[in-house]
XYZ file of C-alpha atoms in Angstrom:
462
model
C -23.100 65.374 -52.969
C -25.087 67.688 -50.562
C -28.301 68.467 -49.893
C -29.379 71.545 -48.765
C -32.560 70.572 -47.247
C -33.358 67.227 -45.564
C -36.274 65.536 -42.998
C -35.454 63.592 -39.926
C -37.744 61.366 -38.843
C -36.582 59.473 -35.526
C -37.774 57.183 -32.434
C -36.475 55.108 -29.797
C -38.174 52.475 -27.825
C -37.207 50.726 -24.840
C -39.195 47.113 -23.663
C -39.503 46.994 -20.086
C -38.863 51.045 -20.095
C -36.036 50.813 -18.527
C -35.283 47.897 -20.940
C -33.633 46.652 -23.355
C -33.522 49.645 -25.430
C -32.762 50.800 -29.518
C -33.171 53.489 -31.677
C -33.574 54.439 -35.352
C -33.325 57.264 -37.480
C -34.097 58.184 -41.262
C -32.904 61.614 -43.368
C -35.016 61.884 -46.144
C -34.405 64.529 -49.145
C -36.811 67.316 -49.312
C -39.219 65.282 -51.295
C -39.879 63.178 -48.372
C -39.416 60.180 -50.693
C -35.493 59.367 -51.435
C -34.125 57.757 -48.291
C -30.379 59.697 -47.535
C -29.382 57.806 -44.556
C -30.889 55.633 -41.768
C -29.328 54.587 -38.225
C -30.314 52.130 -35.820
C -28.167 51.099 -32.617
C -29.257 48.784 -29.729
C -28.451 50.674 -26.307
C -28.439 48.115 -23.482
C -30.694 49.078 -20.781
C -32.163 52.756 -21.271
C -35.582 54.475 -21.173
C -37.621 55.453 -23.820
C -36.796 59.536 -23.376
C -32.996 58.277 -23.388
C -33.395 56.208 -26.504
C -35.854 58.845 -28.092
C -33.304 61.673 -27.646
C -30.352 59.408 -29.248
C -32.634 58.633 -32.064
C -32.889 62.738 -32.270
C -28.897 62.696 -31.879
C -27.898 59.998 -34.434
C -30.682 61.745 -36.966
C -29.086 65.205 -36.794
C -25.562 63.987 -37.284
C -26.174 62.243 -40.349
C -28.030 65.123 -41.758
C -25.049 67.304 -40.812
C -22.433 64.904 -42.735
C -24.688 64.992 -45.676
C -24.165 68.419 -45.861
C -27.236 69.478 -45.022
C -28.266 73.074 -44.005
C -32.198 73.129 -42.707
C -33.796 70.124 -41.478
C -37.429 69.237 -40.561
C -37.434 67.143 -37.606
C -40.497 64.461 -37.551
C -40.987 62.622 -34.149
C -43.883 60.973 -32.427
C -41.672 62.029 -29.139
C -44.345 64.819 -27.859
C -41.571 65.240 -25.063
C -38.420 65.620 -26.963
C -40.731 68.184 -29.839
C -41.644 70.137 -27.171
C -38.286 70.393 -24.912
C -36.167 70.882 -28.213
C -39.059 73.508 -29.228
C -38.170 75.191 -25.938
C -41.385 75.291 -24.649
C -40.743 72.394 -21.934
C -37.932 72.541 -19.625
C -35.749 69.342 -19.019
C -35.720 68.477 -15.974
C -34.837 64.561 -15.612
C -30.798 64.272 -14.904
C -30.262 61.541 -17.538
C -32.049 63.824 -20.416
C -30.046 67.292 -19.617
C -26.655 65.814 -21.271
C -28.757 64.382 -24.221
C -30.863 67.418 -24.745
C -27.344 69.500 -24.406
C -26.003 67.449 -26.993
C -28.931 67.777 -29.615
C -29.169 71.630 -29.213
C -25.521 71.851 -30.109
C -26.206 69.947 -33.511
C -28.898 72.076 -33.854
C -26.765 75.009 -33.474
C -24.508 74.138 -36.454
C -27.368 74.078 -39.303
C -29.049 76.994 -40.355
C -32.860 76.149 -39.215
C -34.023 73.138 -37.359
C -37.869 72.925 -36.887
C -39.545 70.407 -34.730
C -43.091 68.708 -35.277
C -44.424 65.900 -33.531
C -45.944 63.378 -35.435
C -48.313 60.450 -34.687
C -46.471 57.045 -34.515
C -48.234 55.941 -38.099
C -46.374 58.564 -39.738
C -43.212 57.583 -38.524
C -43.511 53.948 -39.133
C -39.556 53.792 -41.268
C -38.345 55.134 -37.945
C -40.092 52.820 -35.777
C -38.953 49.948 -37.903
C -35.208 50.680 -37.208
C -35.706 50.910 -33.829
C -37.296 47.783 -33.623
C -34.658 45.959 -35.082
C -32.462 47.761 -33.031
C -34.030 45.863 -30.093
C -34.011 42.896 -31.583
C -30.319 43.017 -31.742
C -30.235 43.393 -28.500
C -31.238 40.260 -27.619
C -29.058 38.344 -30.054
C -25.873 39.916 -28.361
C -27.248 39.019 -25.047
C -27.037 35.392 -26.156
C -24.208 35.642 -27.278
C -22.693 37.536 -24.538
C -24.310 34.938 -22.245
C -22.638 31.861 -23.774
C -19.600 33.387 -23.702
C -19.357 34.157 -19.773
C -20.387 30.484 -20.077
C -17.834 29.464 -21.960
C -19.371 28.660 -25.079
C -17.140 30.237 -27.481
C -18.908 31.355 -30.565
C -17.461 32.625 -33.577
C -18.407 36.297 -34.430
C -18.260 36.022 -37.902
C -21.166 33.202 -37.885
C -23.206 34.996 -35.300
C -22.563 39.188 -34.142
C -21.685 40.357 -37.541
C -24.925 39.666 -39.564
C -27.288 42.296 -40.392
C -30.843 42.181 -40.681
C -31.464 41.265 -44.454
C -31.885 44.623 -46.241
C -31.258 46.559 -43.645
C -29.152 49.761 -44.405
C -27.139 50.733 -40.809
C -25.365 54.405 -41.653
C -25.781 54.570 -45.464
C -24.346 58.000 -46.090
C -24.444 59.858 -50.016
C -21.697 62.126 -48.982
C -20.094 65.558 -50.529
C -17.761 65.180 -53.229
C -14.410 66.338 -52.389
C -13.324 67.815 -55.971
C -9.538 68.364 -54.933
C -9.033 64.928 -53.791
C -7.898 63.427 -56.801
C -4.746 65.696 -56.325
C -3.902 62.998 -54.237
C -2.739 59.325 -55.252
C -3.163 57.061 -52.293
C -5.657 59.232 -49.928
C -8.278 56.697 -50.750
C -8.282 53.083 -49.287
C -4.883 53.514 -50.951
C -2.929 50.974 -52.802
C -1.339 49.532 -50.071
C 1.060 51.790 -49.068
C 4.513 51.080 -47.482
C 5.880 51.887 -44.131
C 9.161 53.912 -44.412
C 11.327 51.306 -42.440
C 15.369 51.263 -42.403
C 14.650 47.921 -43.759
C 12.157 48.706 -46.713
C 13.778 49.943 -49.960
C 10.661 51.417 -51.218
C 9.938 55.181 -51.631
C 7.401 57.221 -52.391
C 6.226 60.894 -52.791
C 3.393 61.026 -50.138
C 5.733 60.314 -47.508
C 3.479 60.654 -44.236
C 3.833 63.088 -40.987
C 4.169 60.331 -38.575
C 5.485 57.436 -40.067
C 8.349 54.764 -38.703
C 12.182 55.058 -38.219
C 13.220 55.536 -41.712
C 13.797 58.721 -41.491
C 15.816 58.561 -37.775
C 18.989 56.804 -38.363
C 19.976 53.282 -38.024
C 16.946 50.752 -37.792
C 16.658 49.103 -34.448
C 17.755 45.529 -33.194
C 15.588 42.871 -34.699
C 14.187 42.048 -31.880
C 12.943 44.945 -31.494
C 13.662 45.143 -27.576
C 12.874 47.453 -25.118
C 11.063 49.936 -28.027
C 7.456 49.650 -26.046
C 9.210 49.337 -22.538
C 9.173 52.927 -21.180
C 5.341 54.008 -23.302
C 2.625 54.433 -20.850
C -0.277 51.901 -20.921
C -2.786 53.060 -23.454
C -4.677 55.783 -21.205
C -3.436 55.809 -18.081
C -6.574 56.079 -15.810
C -7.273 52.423 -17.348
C -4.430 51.163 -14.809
C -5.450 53.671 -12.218
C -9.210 52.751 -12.658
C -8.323 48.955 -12.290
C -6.187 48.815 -9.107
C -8.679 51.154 -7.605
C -11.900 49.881 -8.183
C -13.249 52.219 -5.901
C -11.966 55.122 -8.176
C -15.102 55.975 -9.949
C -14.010 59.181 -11.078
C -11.121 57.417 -13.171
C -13.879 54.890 -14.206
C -16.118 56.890 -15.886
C -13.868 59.663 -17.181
C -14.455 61.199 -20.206
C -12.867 62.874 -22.877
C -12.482 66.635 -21.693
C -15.484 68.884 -23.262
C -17.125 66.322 -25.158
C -19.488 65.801 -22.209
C -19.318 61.750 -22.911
C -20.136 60.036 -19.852
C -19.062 56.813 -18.635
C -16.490 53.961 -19.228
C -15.725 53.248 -22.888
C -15.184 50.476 -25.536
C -11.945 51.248 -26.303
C -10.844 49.711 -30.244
C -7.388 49.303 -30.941
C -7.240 49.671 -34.568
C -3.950 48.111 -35.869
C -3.059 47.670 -39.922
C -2.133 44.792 -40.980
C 1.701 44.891 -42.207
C 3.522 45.216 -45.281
C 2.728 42.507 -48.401
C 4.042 42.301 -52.208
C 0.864 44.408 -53.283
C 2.196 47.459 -50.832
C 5.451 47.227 -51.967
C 4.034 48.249 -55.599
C 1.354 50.454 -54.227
C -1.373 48.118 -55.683
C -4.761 48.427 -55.231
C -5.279 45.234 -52.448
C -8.501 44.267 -51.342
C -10.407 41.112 -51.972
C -7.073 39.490 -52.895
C -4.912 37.640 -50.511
C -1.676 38.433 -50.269
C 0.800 36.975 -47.423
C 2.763 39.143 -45.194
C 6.837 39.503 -46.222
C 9.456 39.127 -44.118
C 8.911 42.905 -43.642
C 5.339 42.472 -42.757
C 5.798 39.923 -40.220
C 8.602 41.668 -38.629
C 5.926 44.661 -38.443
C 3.551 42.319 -36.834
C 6.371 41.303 -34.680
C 6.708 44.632 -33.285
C 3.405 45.687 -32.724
C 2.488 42.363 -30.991
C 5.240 42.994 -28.499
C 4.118 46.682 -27.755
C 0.508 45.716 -27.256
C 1.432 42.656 -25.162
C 3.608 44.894 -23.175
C 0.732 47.054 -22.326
C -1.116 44.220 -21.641
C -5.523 44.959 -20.710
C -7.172 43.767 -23.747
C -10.159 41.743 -23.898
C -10.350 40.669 -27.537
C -8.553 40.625 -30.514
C -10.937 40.444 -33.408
C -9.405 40.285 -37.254
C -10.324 40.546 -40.491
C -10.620 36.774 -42.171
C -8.187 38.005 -44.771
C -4.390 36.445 -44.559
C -2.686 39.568 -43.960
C -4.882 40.442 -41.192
C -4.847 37.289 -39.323
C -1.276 36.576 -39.732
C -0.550 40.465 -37.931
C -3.529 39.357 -34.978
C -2.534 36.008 -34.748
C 0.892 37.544 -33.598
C -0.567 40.116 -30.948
C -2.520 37.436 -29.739
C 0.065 34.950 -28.969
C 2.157 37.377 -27.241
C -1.002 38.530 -25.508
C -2.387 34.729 -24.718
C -5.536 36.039 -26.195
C -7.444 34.216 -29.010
C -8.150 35.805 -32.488
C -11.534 35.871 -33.834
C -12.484 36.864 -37.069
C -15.303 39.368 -38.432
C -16.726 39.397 -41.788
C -17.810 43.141 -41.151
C -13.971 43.828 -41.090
C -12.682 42.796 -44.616
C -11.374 44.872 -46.907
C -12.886 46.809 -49.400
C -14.048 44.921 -52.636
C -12.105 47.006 -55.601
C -13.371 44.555 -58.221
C -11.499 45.003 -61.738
C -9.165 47.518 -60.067
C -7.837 44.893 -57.769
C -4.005 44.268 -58.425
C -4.190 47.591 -60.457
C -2.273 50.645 -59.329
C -3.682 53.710 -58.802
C -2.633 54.915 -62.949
C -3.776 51.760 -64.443
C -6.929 52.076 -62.686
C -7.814 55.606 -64.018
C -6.402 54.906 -67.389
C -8.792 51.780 -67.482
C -12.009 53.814 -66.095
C -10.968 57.302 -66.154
C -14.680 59.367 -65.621
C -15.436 56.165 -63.343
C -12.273 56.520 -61.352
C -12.097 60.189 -61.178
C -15.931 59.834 -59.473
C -15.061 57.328 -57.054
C -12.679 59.330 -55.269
C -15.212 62.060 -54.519
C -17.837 59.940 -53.840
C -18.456 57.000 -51.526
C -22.069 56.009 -53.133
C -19.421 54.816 -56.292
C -18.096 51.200 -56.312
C -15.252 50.074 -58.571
C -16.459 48.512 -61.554
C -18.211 44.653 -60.000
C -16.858 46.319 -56.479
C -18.050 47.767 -53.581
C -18.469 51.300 -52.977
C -17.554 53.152 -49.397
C -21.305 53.579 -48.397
C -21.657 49.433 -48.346
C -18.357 49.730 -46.329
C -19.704 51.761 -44.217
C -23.173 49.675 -43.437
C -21.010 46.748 -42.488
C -18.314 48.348 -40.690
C -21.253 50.331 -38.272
C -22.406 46.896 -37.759
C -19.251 46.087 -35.935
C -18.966 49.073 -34.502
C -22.109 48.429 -32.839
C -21.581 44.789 -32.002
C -18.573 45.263 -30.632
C -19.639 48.452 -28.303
C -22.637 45.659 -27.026
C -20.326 42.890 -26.663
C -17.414 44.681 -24.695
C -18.815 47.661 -22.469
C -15.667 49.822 -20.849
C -13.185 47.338 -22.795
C -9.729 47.266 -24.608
C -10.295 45.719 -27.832
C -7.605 45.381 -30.549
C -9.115 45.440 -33.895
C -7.019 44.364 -37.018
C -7.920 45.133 -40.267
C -7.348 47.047 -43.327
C -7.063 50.227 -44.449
C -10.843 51.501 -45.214
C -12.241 49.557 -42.530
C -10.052 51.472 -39.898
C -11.052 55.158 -41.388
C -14.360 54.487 -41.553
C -13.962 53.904 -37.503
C -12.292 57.019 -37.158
C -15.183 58.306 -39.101
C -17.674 57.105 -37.002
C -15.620 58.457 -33.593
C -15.358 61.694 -35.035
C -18.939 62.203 -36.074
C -17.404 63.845 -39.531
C -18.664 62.811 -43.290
C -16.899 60.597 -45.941
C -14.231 63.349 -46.403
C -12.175 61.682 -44.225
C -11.953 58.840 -46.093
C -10.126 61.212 -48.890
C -7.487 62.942 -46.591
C -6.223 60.566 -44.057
C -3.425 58.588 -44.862
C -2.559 55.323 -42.594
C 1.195 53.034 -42.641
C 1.003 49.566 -42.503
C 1.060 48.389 -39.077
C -0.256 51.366 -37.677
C -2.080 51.703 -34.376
C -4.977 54.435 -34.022
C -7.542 54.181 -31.097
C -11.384 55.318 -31.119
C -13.509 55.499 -28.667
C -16.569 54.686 -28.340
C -19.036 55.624 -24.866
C -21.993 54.000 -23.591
C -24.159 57.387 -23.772
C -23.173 57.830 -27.404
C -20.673 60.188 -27.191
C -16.984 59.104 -28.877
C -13.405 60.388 -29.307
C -10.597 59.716 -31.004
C -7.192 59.207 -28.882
C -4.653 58.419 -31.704
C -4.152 58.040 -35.539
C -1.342 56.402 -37.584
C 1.114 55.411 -34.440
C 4.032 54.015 -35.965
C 6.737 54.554 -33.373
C 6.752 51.363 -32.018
C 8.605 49.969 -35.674
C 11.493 51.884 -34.510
């Protein structure tokens, strides 16, 4: 669903100014009463102005996923109303990328008008922003007794969410044509087209493993990550030359995204019996099959072998921990687990395939794959995804500044990360199709910029 016109209230704070720092954001429909979206983020260290302006940002891109086409931007900002208005230049080095970045927004929606506010009237706003900055201050703990060595578990500590609170709720566009498709959505698991898999299927992927390319390779898999280059090269460059600040804070071409970024690893867990008959698999926990941990196999060695990763953080679910618990042996790293990274709930359609599901709930079924505010029946729908999955997003961003994190999970969990990277509504979620045991890599910068480097990597089950 769309909606043509919208309201964007936003505000940032910072406590100490610089401080520690957080912003919120809220679309409202045109009534001014249904709440579309909100956003909140912590930001480290920043200025008011800087979080202000990233409130602006993180406003204006959830309008435009929504669909949106005018907006009426609310702020009690009179600096950002006025430079955005035009009528004040920007002047202050750290505000001309940021003010860059919002005009371009602005320049993809067909009117955006600006009124300041007083800070009453943006009291939802305020709220998020608040608990923005309280967030920062639990991941300072925890980031503190860490470097002390106090391990603490993420999933008892980084993952929770203020009670209630909605982070990136999203009613997107429904995508009409993508029920042509059978496993475009969080799809039954799906299988990897390995010399060693008998399965087949019809959707048979662009980039996908050695089925297709002859003979499958030695079991051990030798040698097949020994000639890639590490996973950007001015990582390696960057490291042996601290000095190298260039290298340190590039950033992705054009995007004007400045400084060193989290880097996630996002690597599918491998094969199980539900992928083999292209079952729905979510909740459920299947083990890995001799296939699966062969997968697992691989991709821990080709990780290992390019070494530089801080953390390995799983889903609690079987099939994910059993696929990190291999990467981080071979990388002598320890696996943590993350609530916010679990699998979609499908509810009744769990175990079901992708017929047996719409012959039990056709109208239901043919409604959840065009919308992600729709939850399989006692499920979970791709907006609640979403909430949690921006949660770890955000933790992880705090917790791991200009770091190589591998992230293993599941199938939804990973393209609503490459939804978040690429700024771009719940479509995605429709169209992109992931193996088992694939690698894709998002990027996330501390300015709020983000990229995407690679999706659906597969060339190391060769």
């Amino acid at each position: 669903m769309s909606y043509e016109h919208v309201i964007v209230e936003a505000d940032g704070g910072s406590r100490g100014n610089p401080g520690p720092a957080g912003y919120g954001a809220v679309v409202f429909a045109a009534d001014h009463v249904a709440v579309l979206a909100e956003r909140r983020e912590s930001l480290g260290i920043a200025t008011n102005n800087v979080a202000e302006y990233r409130g602006l940002i993180a406003g204006l891109e959830a309008a435009a996923e929504l669909g949106a086409r005018t907006v009426d931007v609310r702020m009690d900002s009179k600096l950002v109303v006025e430079q955005m208005s035009g009528r004040w230049k920007v002047k202050h080095a750290a505000m001309i990328p940021l003010a860059d970045r919002a005009r371009r927004l602005v320049a993809g929606f067909d009117r955006v008008g600006f009124t300041w506010i007083p800070r009453a009237q943006n009291s939802h706003a305020d709220r998020l922003a608040n608990e923005a900055m309280d967030d920062a201050t639990l991941v300072d703990e925890v980031r503190a007794a860490r470097e002390a060595g106090h391990e603490t578990p993420l999933r008892d500590t980084v993952g929770r969410a203020p009670a209630g609170t909605s982070v990136g709720t999203v009613h997107g566009e429904s995508e009409a044509d993508a029920a042509a498709s059978s496993a475009a959505v969080a799809e039954p698991d799906a299988p990897v087209y390995h010399a060693a898999a008998a399965e087949t299927s019809h959707d048979r992927p662009a980039l996908q493993a050695s089925g297709d390319r002859g003979p499958a390779a030695e079991p051990s898999a030798h040698g097949a990550e020994q000639n890639g280059p590490s996973w950007i090269d001015e990582v390696r460059e960057a490291r042996v030359d601290p000095a190298n600040t260039e290298a340190a804070s590039s950033s992705p071409g054009w995007t004007g995204a400045i400084g060193r970024p989290t880097r996630l690893l996002l690597l599918r867990h491998g094969q199980t019996e539900l992928s083999v008959q292209r079952r729905y698999s979510g909740r459920g926990n299947p083990p890995l099959t001799a296939l699966g941990r062969e997968q697992a196999a691989r991709a821990a060695k080709m990780i290992a072998a390019k070494g530089d990763i801080a953390a390995v953080l799983s889903s609690p679910l079987g099939r994910a921990r059993e696929t990190a618990e291999a990467a981080g042996a071979a990388l002598n790293v320890p696996v943590r687990t993350h609530d916010g990274l679990i699998e979609t709930d499908f509810g009744a359609w769990e175990g079901l395939t992708f017929l047996e599901a719409a012959q039990r709930d056709p109208e239901l079924h043919a409604r959840w794959l065009g919308d992600p505010s729709v939850a399989a029946p006692g499920g979970e729908s791709f907006d609640e995804v979403r909430e949690r999955v921006e949660a770890v997003r955000r933790d992880l961003v705090a917790l791991y500044p200009g770091r190589n994190v591998l992230v293993v999970s599941h199938v939804t969990p990973i393209k609503t990360l490459l939804q978040l990277a690429l700024g771009v509504g719940p479509s995605l979620l429709y169209r992109l199709h992931l193996d088992l045991a694939s690698l894709s890599i998002a990027e996330f910068y501390p300015d709020g910029g983000s990229s995407v480097r690679l999706v659906n990597d597969t060339s190391y089950l060769s």
